[in-house]
Coordinates of C-alpha atoms in Angstrom, one line a residue:
X1030 CA -81.1 -24.5 61.1
X1031 CA -78.1 -23.2 62.6
X1032 CA -78.5 -20.3 65.4
X1033 CA -77.8 -16.7 64.3
X1034 CA -75.3 -16.0 66.8
X1035 CA -72.9 -19.2 65.1
X1036 CA -73.7 -17.7 62.0
X1037 CA -70.7 -15.3 60.1
X1038 CA -71.8 -13.1 57.7
X1039 CA -68.5 -13.7 55.8
X1040 CA -69.7 -17.2 55.0
X1041 CA -73.2 -16.5 54.0
X1042 CA -74.7 -16.9 57.5
X1043 CA -73.5 -20.1 57.5
X1044 CA -71.4 -21.5 60.2
X1045 CA -68.1 -22.7 60.2
X1046 CA -69.1 -26.5 60.4
X1047 CA -71.7 -26.1 57.8
X1048 CA -68.6 -24.8 55.5
X1049 CA -66.1 -27.5 56.4
X1050 CA -64.7 -29.1 53.6
X1051 CA -65.1 -33.5 54.5
X1052 CA -62.4 -35.1 52.9
X1053 CA -62.6 -38.9 52.4
X1054 CA -60.6 -41.2 54.7
X1055 CA -57.4 -42.0 52.9
X1056 CA -57.8 -46.5 52.6
X1057 CA -55.2 -48.6 54.1
X1058 CA -53.8 -51.3 51.8
X1059 CA -54.4 -54.2 53.8
X1060 CA -52.4 -56.9 51.7
X1061 CA -49.6 -55.6 50.2
X1062 CA -48.4 -58.6 48.2
X1063 CA -48.5 -58.6 44.3
X1064 CA -51.4 -59.7 42.8
X1065 CA -50.8 -62.9 40.4
X1066 CA -51.8 -61.4 37.2
X1067 CA -50.5 -58.5 36.4
X1068 CA -51.2 -55.7 34.0
X1069 CA -48.6 -53.4 32.2
X1070 CA -49.0 -50.0 30.7
X1071 CA -49.0 -51.3 27.2
X1072 CA -51.8 -53.4 27.7
X1073 CA -53.7 -50.4 29.0
X1074 CA -53.2 -48.8 26.3
X1075 CA -54.0 -51.6 23.5
X1076 CA -57.3 -52.3 25.5
X1077 CA -58.0 -48.5 25.0
X1078 CA -57.4 -48.3 21.6
X1079 CA -59.2 -51.6 20.7
X1080 CA -62.8 -50.5 22.5
X1081 CA -62.2 -47.0 21.0
X1082 CA -65.1 -46.0 18.6
X1083 CA -64.4 -45.7 15.1
X1084 CA -64.0 -42.1 13.3
X1085 CA -67.3 -40.9 11.9
X1086 CA -66.7 -40.1 8.2
X1087 CA -68.9 -38.2 5.9
X1088 CA -70.8 -40.4 3.5
X1089 CA -69.4 -40.5 0.2
X1090 CA -71.4 -38.4 -2.7
X1091 CA -71.5 -39.9 -5.9
X1092 CA -72.5 -37.5 -8.3
X1093 CA -75.1 -39.2 -11.1
X1094 CA -75.6 -36.0 -13.7
X1095 CA -74.5 -32.8 -15.1
X1096 CA -76.4 -30.7 -13.3
X1097 CA -75.1 -32.2 -9.4
X1098 CA -71.5 -31.9 -10.9
X1099 CA -72.3 -28.2 -11.8
X1100 CA -73.7 -27.5 -8.2
X1101 CA -70.5 -29.3 -7.0
X1102 CA -68.0 -27.1 -8.4
X1103 CA -70.0 -24.1 -7.7
X1104 CA -69.8 -24.7 -4.3
X1105 CA -66.2 -25.6 -4.0
X1106 CA -65.6 -22.7 -5.7
X1107 CA -67.3 -20.7 -3.7
X1108 CA -65.6 -22.0 -0.6
X1109 CA -62.1 -21.5 -2.4
X1110 CA -63.1 -18.0 -3.0
X1111 CA -64.3 -17.2 0.4
X1112 CA -61.5 -18.8 1.8
X1113 CA -59.2 -16.5 -0.4
X1114 CA -60.8 -13.4 0.4
X1115 CA -60.5 -14.4 4.1
X1116 CA -56.6 -15.3 3.6
X1117 CA -55.4 -13.9 0.8
X1118 CA -51.4 -13.9 1.5
X1119 CA -51.6 -17.8 2.5
X1120 CA -50.2 -19.3 -0.7
X1121 CA -51.0 -23.1 0.2
X1122 CA -55.0 -21.9 -0.4
X1123 CA -54.2 -21.0 -4.0
X1124 CA -52.2 -23.9 -4.7
X1125 CA -54.8 -26.2 -3.7
X1126 CA -57.2 -24.0 -5.3
X1127 CA -55.2 -24.1 -8.8
X1128 CA -54.6 -28.1 -8.8
X1129 CA -58.4 -29.0 -7.8
X1130 CA -59.1 -26.7 -10.8
X1131 CA -56.9 -29.2 -12.4
X1132 CA -58.2 -31.7 -11.2
X1133 CA -61.7 -30.8 -12.7
X1134 CA -59.4 -31.0 -16.2
X1135 CA -60.2 -27.1 -16.1
X1136 CA -57.0 -25.9 -17.5
X1137 CA -57.8 -22.6 -18.0
X1138 CA -59.4 -22.0 -14.9
X1139 CA -56.6 -23.7 -13.3
X1140 CA -53.6 -21.1 -15.2
X1141 CA -56.1 -18.3 -14.3
X1142 CA -55.8 -19.2 -10.2
X1143 CA -52.1 -19.3 -11.0
X1144 CA -51.9 -16.2 -12.6
X1145 CA -54.0 -14.5 -9.5
X1146 CA -51.3 -16.0 -7.2
X1147 CA -48.4 -15.0 -9.1
X1148 CA -50.0 -11.4 -8.6
X1149 CA -49.9 -11.6 -4.7
X1150 CA -46.7 -12.2 -4.7
X1151 CA -44.3 -13.0 -8.1
X1152 CA -41.0 -13.2 -5.9
X1153 CA -41.9 -16.5 -4.3
X1154 CA -40.1 -19.2 -6.9
X1155 CA -41.8 -22.0 -5.7
X1156 CA -45.1 -20.6 -7.1
X1157 CA -43.2 -20.4 -10.4
X1158 CA -41.9 -23.8 -10.2
X1159 CA -45.3 -25.3 -9.1
X1160 CA -47.3 -23.3 -12.4
X1161 CA -44.3 -24.2 -14.7
X1162 CA -44.6 -27.6 -13.5
X1163 CA -48.3 -28.0 -14.0
X1164 CA -48.2 -26.8 -17.4
X1165 CA -45.6 -29.4 -18.3
X1166 CA -47.4 -31.9 -17.1
X1167 CA -49.9 -31.2 -18.9
X1168 CA -48.1 -30.9 -21.8
X1169 CA -48.3 -27.5 -22.3
X1170 CA -45.0 -26.8 -23.4
X1171 CA -45.3 -23.4 -25.3
X1172 CA -47.0 -22.4 -22.0
X1173 CA -44.2 -23.8 -19.7
X1174 CA -42.0 -21.8 -21.8
X1175 CA -43.5 -18.9 -21.3
X1176 CA -43.6 -19.3 -17.4
X1177 CA -39.8 -20.3 -17.6
X1178 CA -39.2 -17.0 -19.4
X1179 CA -41.5 -14.9 -17.2
X1180 CA -39.7 -16.5 -14.1
X1181 CA -36.3 -16.2 -14.9
X1182 CA -36.5 -12.4 -16.3
X1183 CA -38.1 -11.5 -13.0
X1184 CA -36.2 -13.6 -10.6
X1185 CA -32.6 -13.8 -12.7
X1186 CA -30.7 -15.0 -9.6
X1187 CA -32.7 -18.2 -8.5
X1188 CA -30.7 -20.9 -10.0
X1189 CA -33.2 -23.7 -9.5
X1190 CA -35.7 -21.7 -12.3
X1191 CA -32.7 -21.8 -15.0
X1192 CA -31.8 -25.4 -13.8
X1193 CA -35.3 -26.5 -14.8
X1194 CA -35.9 -24.6 -17.9
X1195 CA -33.0 -26.0 -19.6
X1196 CA -33.9 -29.6 -18.0
X1197 CA -37.2 -29.2 -19.7
X1198 CA -35.6 -28.1 -23.4
X1199 CA -32.9 -30.7 -23.2
X1200 CA -35.6 -33.1 -22.3
X1201 CA -37.4 -32.0 -25.0
X1202 CA -34.0 -32.5 -27.4
X1203 CA -33.9 -28.9 -28.2
X1204 CA -30.5 -28.8 -27.7
X1205 CA -29.9 -25.2 -29.5
X1206 CA -32.6 -23.8 -27.2
X1207 CA -30.7 -25.2 -24.3
X1208 CA -27.3 -22.8 -24.7
X1209 CA -29.2 -20.2 -25.9
X1210 CA -31.0 -20.2 -22.2
X1211 CA -27.3 -20.9 -20.8
X1212 CA -26.5 -18.0 -22.8
X1213 CA -28.8 -16.0 -21.1
X1214 CA -28.1 -17.3 -17.7
X1215 CA -23.8 -16.6 -18.2
X1216 CA -24.8 -12.8 -18.8
X1217 CA -25.8 -12.9 -15.5
X1218 CA -22.4 -14.3 -14.0
X1219 CA -23.9 -16.7 -11.8
X1220 CA -21.8 -18.9 -9.5
X1221 CA -19.5 -21.4 -10.3
X1222 CA -21.6 -24.2 -10.3
X1223 CA -23.8 -22.8 -13.2
X1224 CA -20.7 -22.2 -15.3
X1225 CA -19.9 -25.7 -14.6
X1226 CA -23.7 -27.3 -15.6
X1227 CA -23.1 -25.0 -18.7
X1228 CA -19.4 -27.1 -19.7
X1229 CA -20.7 -30.3 -18.6
X1230 CA -23.6 -30.0 -20.8
X1231 CA -21.4 -29.2 -24.1
X1232 CA -19.2 -32.3 -22.9
X1233 CA -22.6 -34.7 -23.2
X1234 CA -22.7 -33.3 -26.8
X1235 CA -18.9 -33.7 -27.2
X1236 CA -18.3 -30.1 -28.0
X1237 CA -14.8 -29.8 -26.7
X1238 CA -14.1 -26.4 -28.4
X1239 CA -17.2 -25.1 -27.0
X1240 CA -16.5 -26.3 -23.2
X1241 CA -12.7 -24.9 -23.7
X1242 CA -14.3 -21.2 -24.7
X1243 CA -16.8 -21.4 -21.8
X1244 CA -13.7 -22.3 -19.0
X1245 CA -12.0 -19.3 -20.3
X1246 CA -14.9 -17.1 -19.9
X1247 CA -15.3 -19.1 -16.8
X1248 CA -12.0 -18.3 -15.5
X1249 CA -12.8 -14.6 -16.5
X1250 CA -15.7 -14.4 -14.4
X1251 CA -14.5 -16.1 -11.1
X1252 CA -10.6 -15.7 -11.1
X1253 CA -9.9 -18.2 -8.4
X1254 CA -7.7 -20.8 -7.9
X1255 CA -10.3 -23.6 -7.8
X1256 CA -11.5 -22.4 -11.5
X1257 CA -7.8 -22.5 -12.8
X1258 CA -7.4 -26.2 -11.5
X1259 CA -10.8 -27.4 -13.2
X1260 CA -9.6 -25.7 -16.4
X1261 CA -6.3 -27.0 -16.2
X1262 CA -7.4 -30.6 -15.2
X1263 CA -10.0 -30.4 -18.4
X1264 CA -7.0 -30.2 -20.6
X1265 CA -5.2 -32.9 -18.8
X1266 CA -8.2 -35.3 -19.2
X1267 CA -8.6 -34.4 -22.6
X1268 CA -4.4 -35.0 -23.4
X1269 CA -3.3 -31.5 -24.2
X1270 CA -0.3 -31.4 -21.6
X1271 CA 0.9 -28.2 -22.6
X1272 CA -2.6 -26.3 -22.8
X1273 CA -3.0 -27.9 -18.9
X1274 CA 0.9 -26.5 -18.1
X1275 CA -0.4 -22.8 -19.7
X1276 CA -3.1 -22.9 -17.6
X1277 CA -1.1 -23.1 -14.7
X1278 CA 1.1 -20.8 -15.5
X1279 CA -1.4 -18.4 -16.0
X1280 CA -2.8 -19.0 -12.8
X1281 CA 0.6 -18.4 -11.5
X1282 CA 1.0 -15.2 -12.9
X1283 CA -2.6 -13.9 -11.5
X1284 CA -3.0 -15.5 -8.3
X1285 CA 0.6 -16.0 -7.1
X1286 CA 0.2 -13.8 -4.0
X1287 CA -3.9 -14.7 -3.4
X1288 CA -4.5 -16.5 -0.1
X1289 CA -5.4 -19.8 -1.9
X1290 CA -2.1 -20.0 -3.5
X1291 CA -1.1 -23.0 -1.9
X1292 CA -3.2 -25.2 -3.1
X1293 CA -2.3 -24.0 -6.5
X1294 CA 1.4 -24.5 -6.3
X1295 CA 0.2 -27.9 -4.7
X1296 CA -1.8 -28.9 -7.7
X1297 CA 0.9 -27.5 -10.5
X1298 CA 3.7 -29.7 -8.9
X1299 CA 1.6 -32.5 -8.9
X1300 CA 0.8 -32.1 -12.3
X1301 CA 4.6 -32.2 -13.2
X1302 CA 5.0 -34.8 -11.2
X1303 CA 2.5 -37.0 -13.1
X1304 CA 4.3 -35.6 -16.4
X1305 CA 7.2 -37.4 -14.7
X1306 CA 9.1 -33.8 -14.9
X1307 CA 10.8 -34.2 -11.3
X1308 CA 12.8 -31.1 -11.5
X1309 CA 10.2 -28.8 -12.6
X1310 CA 8.0 -29.9 -9.9
X1311 CA 11.2 -29.2 -7.3
X1312 CA 11.5 -25.8 -9.0
X1313 CA 7.4 -25.2 -8.3
X1314 CA 7.8 -26.3 -4.9
X1315 CA 11.0 -24.2 -3.9
X1316 CA 9.2 -21.1 -5.9
X1317 CA 6.2 -21.6 -3.7
X1318 CA 8.2 -21.9 -0.5
X1319 CA 10.0 -18.7 -1.2
X1320 CA 6.9 -16.3 -2.2
X1321 CA 3.7 -17.6 0.1
X1322 CA 4.3 -16.9 3.7
X1323 CA 5.2 -19.1 6.0
X1324 CA 1.7 -19.0 7.6
X1325 CA -0.1 -20.5 4.3
X1326 CA 2.5 -23.2 3.6
X1327 CA 1.9 -25.7 6.1
X1328 CA 0.5 -28.1 3.8
X1329 CA 3.1 -27.1 1.1
X1330 CA 6.0 -28.1 3.2
X1331 CA 4.2 -31.8 3.8
X1332 CA 4.0 -32.0 0.3
X1333 CA 7.5 -30.9 -0.4
X1334 CA 9.3 -33.5 2.2
X1335 CA 7.4 -36.2 0.9
X1336 CA 8.3 -35.8 -2.5
X1337 CA 11.7 -35.2 -1.6
X1338 CA 11.7 -38.3 0.2
X1339 CA 10.2 -40.0 -2.9
X1340 CA 12.8 -38.7 -5.6
X1341 CA 15.2 -36.1 -3.9
X1342 CA 19.0 -37.1 -3.1
X1343 CA 20.4 -36.0 0.4
X1344 CA 20.9 -32.7 -0.5
X1345 CA 17.4 -32.2 -1.3
X1346 CA 15.9 -33.5 1.6
X1347 CA 18.4 -31.4 3.9
X1348 CA 16.8 -28.7 2.0
X1349 CA 13.1 -29.8 2.3
X1350 CA 14.4 -30.2 6.4
X1351 CA 15.7 -26.7 6.7
X1352 CA 12.6 -25.5 4.6
X1353 CA 10.3 -27.7 7.5
X1354 CA 12.1 -25.7 10.2
X1355 CA 12.1 -22.5 8.8
X1356 CA 8.2 -22.9 8.7
X1357 CA 8.5 -23.7 12.4
X1358 CA 10.1 -20.5 13.1
X1359 CA 8.4 -18.6 10.8
X1360 CA 5.2 -20.0 12.9
X1361 CA 6.8 -18.8 16.2
X1362 CA 7.7 -15.3 15.2
X1363 CA 4.5 -14.8 13.9
X1364 CA 2.5 -15.7 16.8
X1365 CA 5.0 -13.5 19.1
X1366 CA 7.2 -11.3 16.7
X1367 CA 8.9 -9.8 20.3
X1368 CA 10.1 -13.3 20.8
X1369 CA 13.8 -12.9 19.9
X1370 CA 15.4 -15.8 21.2
X1371 CA 13.2 -17.5 18.2
X1372 CA 14.5 -14.6 15.7
X1373 CA 18.2 -15.8 17.1
X1374 CA 17.5 -19.4 16.4
X1375 CA 15.8 -18.6 12.9
X1376 CA 18.8 -16.8 11.9
X1377 CA 21.6 -19.1 12.5
X1378 CA 19.4 -21.5 10.5
X1379 CA 19.6 -19.1 7.4
X1380 CA 23.4 -18.5 8.3
X1381 CA 23.8 -22.5 8.3
X1382 CA 22.3 -22.1 4.5
X1383 CA 24.3 -19.4 3.4
X1384 CA 21.8 -17.3 1.3
X1385 CA 23.2 -13.4 1.8
X1386 CA 19.3 -12.2 0.5
X1387 CA 17.6 -14.5 3.1
X1388 CA 20.2 -13.9 5.8
X1389 CA 19.6 -9.9 5.6
X1390 CA 15.9 -10.5 4.9
X1391 CA 15.4 -12.0 8.4
X1392 CA 17.6 -9.6 9.8
X1393 CA 15.7 -6.7 9.0
X1394 CA 12.2 -8.4 9.7
X1395 CA 13.9 -9.0 13.2
X1396 CA 15.0 -5.5 14.0
X1397 CA 11.9 -4.0 12.7
X1398 CA 10.3 -5.4 15.9
X1399 CA 11.4 -2.3 18.3
X1400 CA 10.3 -3.3 21.9
X1401 CA 7.2 -1.5 22.7
X1402 CA 8.6 0.1 26.2
X1403 CA 11.4 2.4 26.3
X1404 CA 13.2 0.7 28.9
X1405 CA 16.6 -0.6 29.0
X1406 CA 16.0 -4.1 30.4
X1407 CA 13.4 -4.7 27.4
X1408 CA 16.1 -3.7 24.9
X1409 CA 19.2 -5.3 26.4
X1410 CA 18.1 -8.7 24.3
X1411 CA 16.9 -6.8 21.2
X1412 CA 20.2 -4.9 20.6
X1413 CA 21.9 -8.0 20.2
X1414 CA 19.8 -8.6 17.2
X1415 CA 21.8 -5.5 15.9
X1416 CA 24.8 -6.8 17.0
X1417 CA 25.1 -9.7 15.4
X1418 CA 23.6 -8.3 12.2
X1419 CA 26.8 -5.5 11.6
X1420 CA 29.2 -8.5 12.6
X1421 CA 27.4 -10.8 9.7
X1422 CA 27.6 -7.5 7.2
X1423 CA 31.3 -7.1 8.3
X1424 CA 33.1 -10.3 8.7
X1425 CA 30.8 -12.8 6.6
X1426 CA 29.0 -10.7 4.0
X1427 CA 32.1 -8.1 4.1
X1428 CA 29.9 -5.1 2.8
X1429 CA 31.5 -2.4 4.3
X1430 CA 28.9 0.3 3.5
X1431 CA 25.8 -1.9 4.5
X1432 CA 28.0 -2.5 7.7
X1433 CA 28.2 1.7 8.1
X1434 CA 24.6 1.8 7.4
X1435 CA 23.5 -0.4 10.0
X1436 CA 25.4 1.2 12.6
X1437 CA 24.1 4.4 11.6
X1438 CA 20.6 3.3 12.0
X1439 CA 21.0 1.5 14.7
X1440 CA 22.2 4.4 16.6
X1441 CA 18.9 6.3 15.5
X1442 CA 17.0 3.7 16.6
X1443 CA 18.2 3.7 20.4
X1444 CA 16.5 6.4 22.4
X1445 CA 19.5 8.1 23.8
X1446 CA 17.5 10.5 25.8
X1447 CA 16.1 7.6 27.9
X1448 CA 19.0 5.1 28.1
X1449 CA 22.0 4.0 25.7
X1450 CA 24.6 1.4 24.7
X1451 CA 27.9 2.1 25.3
X1452 CA 29.0 -1.0 23.5
X1453 CA 27.5 0.4 20.5
X1454 CA 29.2 3.1 20.1
X1455 CA 32.7 1.5 21.0
X1456 CA 31.7 -1.0 18.1
X1457 CA 30.9 1.5 15.4
X1458 CA 34.1 3.8 16.4
X1459 CA 36.3 0.5 16.4
X1460 CA 34.9 -0.5 12.9
X1461 CA 35.8 3.0 11.2
X1462 CA 39.7 2.8 12.9
X1463 CA 39.6 -1.1 10.9
X1464 CA 38.3 1.3 8.0
X1465 CA 41.8 3.5 9.2
X1466 CA 39.0 6.2 9.3
X1467 CA 40.1 8.3 12.5
X1468 CA 38.1 11.3 11.7
X1469 CA 35.0 9.3 11.7
X1470 CA 35.5 7.3 14.7
X1471 CA 36.4 10.5 16.3
X1472 CA 33.0 12.0 15.2
X1473 CA 30.9 8.8 16.4
X1474 CA 33.2 8.9 19.8
X1475 CA 32.1 12.5 20.2
X1476 CA 28.5 12.3 19.5
X1477 CA 28.5 9.5 22.2
X1478 CA 30.1 12.2 24.8
X1479 CA 27.6 14.6 23.5
X1480 CA 24.5 12.2 23.6
X1481 CA 25.3 10.0 25.9
X1482 CA 28.2 9.6 27.9
X1483 CA 29.8 7.0 29.7
X1484 CA 32.7 5.8 31.7
X1485 CA 33.6 3.0 29.0
X1486 CA 33.2 5.6 25.9
X1487 CA 35.4 7.8 27.7
X1488 CA 38.4 5.2 28.5
X1489 CA 38.3 4.1 25.7
X1490 CA 38.1 7.2 23.6
X1491 CA 41.2 8.4 25.9
X1492 CA 42.9 5.3 24.7
X1493 CA 42.9 5.6 21.2
X1494 CA 43.9 9.2 21.4
X1495 CA 47.3 7.8 23.6
X1496 CA 47.8 5.4 21.3
X1497 CA 47.8 8.0 18.4
X1498 CA 50.3 10.1 20.9
X1499 CA 47.7 13.1 20.7
X1500 CA 48.3 14.4 24.6
X1501 CA 46.3 17.4 24.1
X1502 CA 43.4 15.7 22.7
X1503 CA 43.8 13.3 26.1
X1504 CA 43.6 16.2 27.9
X1505 CA 40.6 18.1 26.8
X1506 CA 39.0 14.2 27.2
X1507 CA 40.3 13.8 30.8
X1508 CA 38.7 17.6 31.3
X1509 CA 35.3 16.7 29.6
X1510 CA 35.0 13.4 31.5
X1511 CA 35.6 15.4 35.2
X1512 CA 33.4 17.7 34.0
X1513 CA 30.9 15.4 33.6
X1514 CA 31.7 13.4 36.5
X1515 CA 33.7 15.5 39.1
X1516 CA 33.1 12.6 41.7
X1517 CA 35.0 9.9 39.8
X1518 CA 37.9 9.1 41.4
X1519 CA 39.4 6.7 39.1
X1520 CA 39.4 9.7 36.2
X1521 CA 41.4 12.1 38.5
X1522 CA 44.0 9.7 38.8
X1523 CA 44.6 8.0 35.6
X1524 CA 44.8 11.9 34.4
X1525 CA 47.0 12.5 36.7
X1526 CA 49.0 9.2 36.3
X1527 CA 49.0 10.7 32.6
X1528 CA 51.1 13.8 33.4
X1529 CA 53.3 12.2 35.7
X1530 CA 54.4 10.3 32.4
X1531 CA 54.8 13.1 30.7
X1532 CA 57.6 14.0 33.7
X1533 CA 54.7 17.1 34.3
X1534 CA 55.2 16.3 38.1
X1535 CA 53.9 20.1 39.1
X1536 CA 50.4 19.4 36.7
X1537 CA 50.3 15.8 38.3
X1538 CA 50.4 17.6 41.9
X1539 CA 47.6 20.2 41.1
X1540 CA 45.6 17.5 39.6
X1541 CA 46.0 15.6 43.1
X1542 CA 45.1 18.5 44.8
X1543 CA 41.7 19.9 42.9
X1544 CA 40.9 16.5 43.5
X1545 CA 40.9 15.8 47.3
X1546 CA 39.3 19.2 47.3
X1547 CA 36.1 17.9 46.0
X1548 CA 33.0 18.2 48.3
X1549 CA 32.2 14.3 46.6
X1550 CA 34.1 11.4 45.4
X1551 CA 32.7 8.4 44.8
X1552 CA 36.1 6.1 46.6
X1553 CA 38.4 8.5 48.4
X1554 CA 40.5 6.1 50.1
X1555 CA 41.7 5.5 46.5
X1556 CA 42.4 8.8 45.5
X1557 CA 44.3 9.2 49.0
X1558 CA 46.3 6.5 48.6
X1559 CA 47.4 7.3 45.1
X1560 CA 48.5 10.8 46.0
X1561 CA 50.5 9.5 49.1
X1562 CA 51.8 6.6 46.5
X1563 CA 52.7 9.7 43.9
X1564 CA 55.1 11.8 46.6
X1565 CA 56.6 8.6 47.6
X1566 CA 57.5 7.9 44.4
X1567 CA 59.1 11.2 43.7
X1568 CA 61.1 11.2 47.0
X1569 CA 59.0 14.2 49.0
X1570 CA 58.6 12.4 52.2
X1571 CA 58.0 15.6 53.9
X1572 CA 54.7 16.6 51.3
X1573 CA 53.9 12.6 52.4
X1574 CA 53.9 13.4 55.7
X1575 CA 52.1 16.8 55.6
X1576 CA 49.5 14.3 53.3
X1577 CA 48.8 12.0 56.1
X1578 CA 48.3 14.7 58.5
X1579 CA 45.7 16.1 56.6
X1580 CA 44.3 12.8 56.2
X1581 CA 44.1 12.4 59.7
X1582 CA 42.2 15.2 60.1
X1583 CA 39.4 13.8 57.9
X1584 CA 39.6 10.1 59.3
X1585 CA 41.2 8.4 62.1
X1586 CA 41.5 5.1 60.7
X1587 CA 44.0 2.7 62.1
X1588 CA 45.7 1.9 58.7
X1589 CA 46.4 5.6 58.5
X1590 CA 48.2 5.6 61.6
X1591 CA 50.4 2.7 60.8
X1592 CA 51.1 3.8 57.3
X1593 CA 52.6 7.4 59.1
X1594 CA 54.3 5.0 61.1
X1595 CA 56.0 3.5 58.1
X1596 CA 56.9 6.6 56.9
X1597 CA 61.1 6.7 56.6
X1598 CA 62.3 9.4 59.2
X1599 CA 64.6 12.6 58.0
X1600 CA 68.2 12.7 60.3
X1601 CA 70.6 15.3 59.8
X1602 CA 74.4 13.5 60.1
X1603 CA 77.8 15.2 60.1
X1604 CA 80.4 13.0 58.0
X1605 CA 84.1 13.9 57.7
X1606 CA 85.4 14.9 54.4
X1607 CA 89.1 15.4 53.4
X1608 CA 90.6 17.9 51.3
X1609 CA 94.3 17.9 49.9
X1610 CA 95.4 21.6 49.8
X1611 CA 98.2 23.0 47.2
X1612 CA 102.1 22.9 48.5
X1613 CA 103.4 24.6 51.1
X1614 CA 106.6 27.1 51.0
X1615 CA 106.3 26.6 47.2
X1616 CA 107.5 22.8 47.6
X1617 CA 105.6 20.6 45.5
X1618 CA 106.7 17.7 47.5
X1619 CA 104.7 18.7 50.1
X1620 CA 101.3 18.5 49.9
X1621 CA 98.8 19.7 53.1
X1622 CA 95.8 17.7 53.8
X1623 CA 92.9 19.1 55.9
X1624 CA 89.9 17.5 57.5
X1625 CA 86.3 19.2 57.8
X1626 CA 82.8 18.0 58.3
X1627 CA 79.5 18.6 56.3
X1628 CA 76.3 17.9 57.0
X1629 CA 73.6 16.1 54.9
X1630 CA 70.1 14.7 55.1
X1631 CA 69.6 10.8 55.7
X1632 CA 66.4 9.3 56.2
X1633 CA 65.7 6.1 58.5
X1634 CA 63.7 3.5 57.2
X1635 CA 61.7 1.6 59.2
X1636 CA 62.9 -1.5 57.7
X1637 CA 66.4 -0.3 59.0
X1638 CA 65.1 0.4 62.4
X1639 CA 63.7 -3.0 62.8
X1640 CA 67.0 -4.6 61.6
X1641 CA 69.2 -2.8 64.3
X1642 CA 67.0 -3.6 66.8
X1643 CA 67.1 -7.6 65.7
X1644 CA 71.0 -7.2 66.1
X1645 CA 71.1 -5.9 69.3
X1646 CA 68.7 -9.1 70.5
X1647 CA 70.7 -11.0 68.9
X1648 CA 74.2 -9.9 70.6
X1649 CA 72.2 -9.9 74.0
X1650 CA 71.4 -13.4 73.4
X1651 CA 74.7 -14.5 72.8
X1652 CA 76.2 -12.4 76.0
X1653 CA 73.6 -13.8 78.1
X1654 CA 74.5 -17.6 76.4
X1655 CA 78.3 -16.7 77.4
X1656 CA 77.9 -15.7 80.7
X1657 CA 75.5 -19.3 81.5
X1658 CA 78.7 -21.1 79.9
X1659 CA 81.3 -19.1 82.1
X1660 CA 79.0 -19.9 85.4
X1661 CA 78.7 -23.6 85.0
X1662 CA 82.4 -23.6 84.6

């Protein structure tokens, strides 16, 4: 026993040595060479299975008399009833119970079990199927009919119940009964497969007219492309070509705008192609391509191109290729409606075809895609759609009224309070001038000046009025121009130039004076130069010199000094003139000639001074040369 002082209360008064777990030493493998006989995992599993003991099964009980049979049945029924009380909701227990009763040939009890099971959950159609199968297997036909009738009344949307019921009646040879069941089913408007089963049923008994009437009800109940195509193929199979064509035509009338219309048109065209009606097929393809949205007509285009390659001429093949390109452009603009380059390519394609309606339709669709942001950089590409549109309407379509409407709509679309396009205003005005409608052109340009004034608009408006000889209008326009942009030196210069061309020198000078007195100018050097050139052209050299002096007060630029030096100098000169007086002393032969002097103003130009200086230099050079020659002599 361990000492008390070595024991630990936490360990139940045992020593640590006594509680220590001793692990066995790991065995060292001395011989690591493989064994001569190798054992696989498969061999181990096989040996384990061979050595497994046989399963213990209860002995088979042999029933020798009715008493034992009654005891056995009582015991089994008690087991099933106890199990049902525990798990009433478990349908497999009910099925096993009913099948056991069936195996005992007690059909009344089996039927009772099925009925009790249906009371638990009559919505489970598998119970009905197994119940009816039990009745049919044991040849209780009327009972089976009763089950099927109840099942189809309670669960009319379970197609399998109807199929099984109809199959039973048909196997019994009760065709009229099967037809009656089909009619009851069709009142519930089943899916397409139910209608097709009814049609196939009638066709099995060669009831073509009945099948046709069912098809009519079928396409009314399910107005889909696939239903109409089946109807048309049915008529085609029976050799009724006119009826088949009528089916396709009715389908086009009702489903021409449906999402699956492409499939309908392809089937219609292939039908006409089989009937050797190539022109009809071509018309169908073209009609379809015109009415189906391009995004849903990819397969249609492929079929059309293949058709034209097989039956068409060169023109037809080209039309098919154009249609294919049209489809590509439609796909591009559908993916990105703001891709204006794609719209331009699409418009060029349509213009090459020459169909006015198509061209206008594409233009209208293109201009409807207004840029989302009201910034000019986003509109610069878009506005050329309008420009091309108005040019097409005026030059190609030659529709004056529509051109005017397009111009007006374009001007309404542009947000002039944010930005504007002078090109559109000017094109609209020039269009009205070409139509000899000057007043309308003036209204357009006046609206442009009022809503979005620009240099180009003022210049063009003034140019138009000047060509018409309306000087007063030009003056008013220049005044508006300068009110809008008083710092514009070009406007001041052109206004003064207009007045000078009208010999209104004082007006021109006054305009120049107003211009140079403006507090801010965009190009003052050009304005001063124009003013100085004006005074020089009028030979007002003193005024010119005064202008230079005023300019030198503002700037000391070298070129100003040089220009001032090049001005002509004013010189006062005297010249002698002779005058003839009357005869002295009344003698007509004696005429007195007197001489007097008068003063006049002359100007010495810098070029003349330069020429005089050159002559002095030449004379000095000549004198020097003569002197050298005389010294040599």
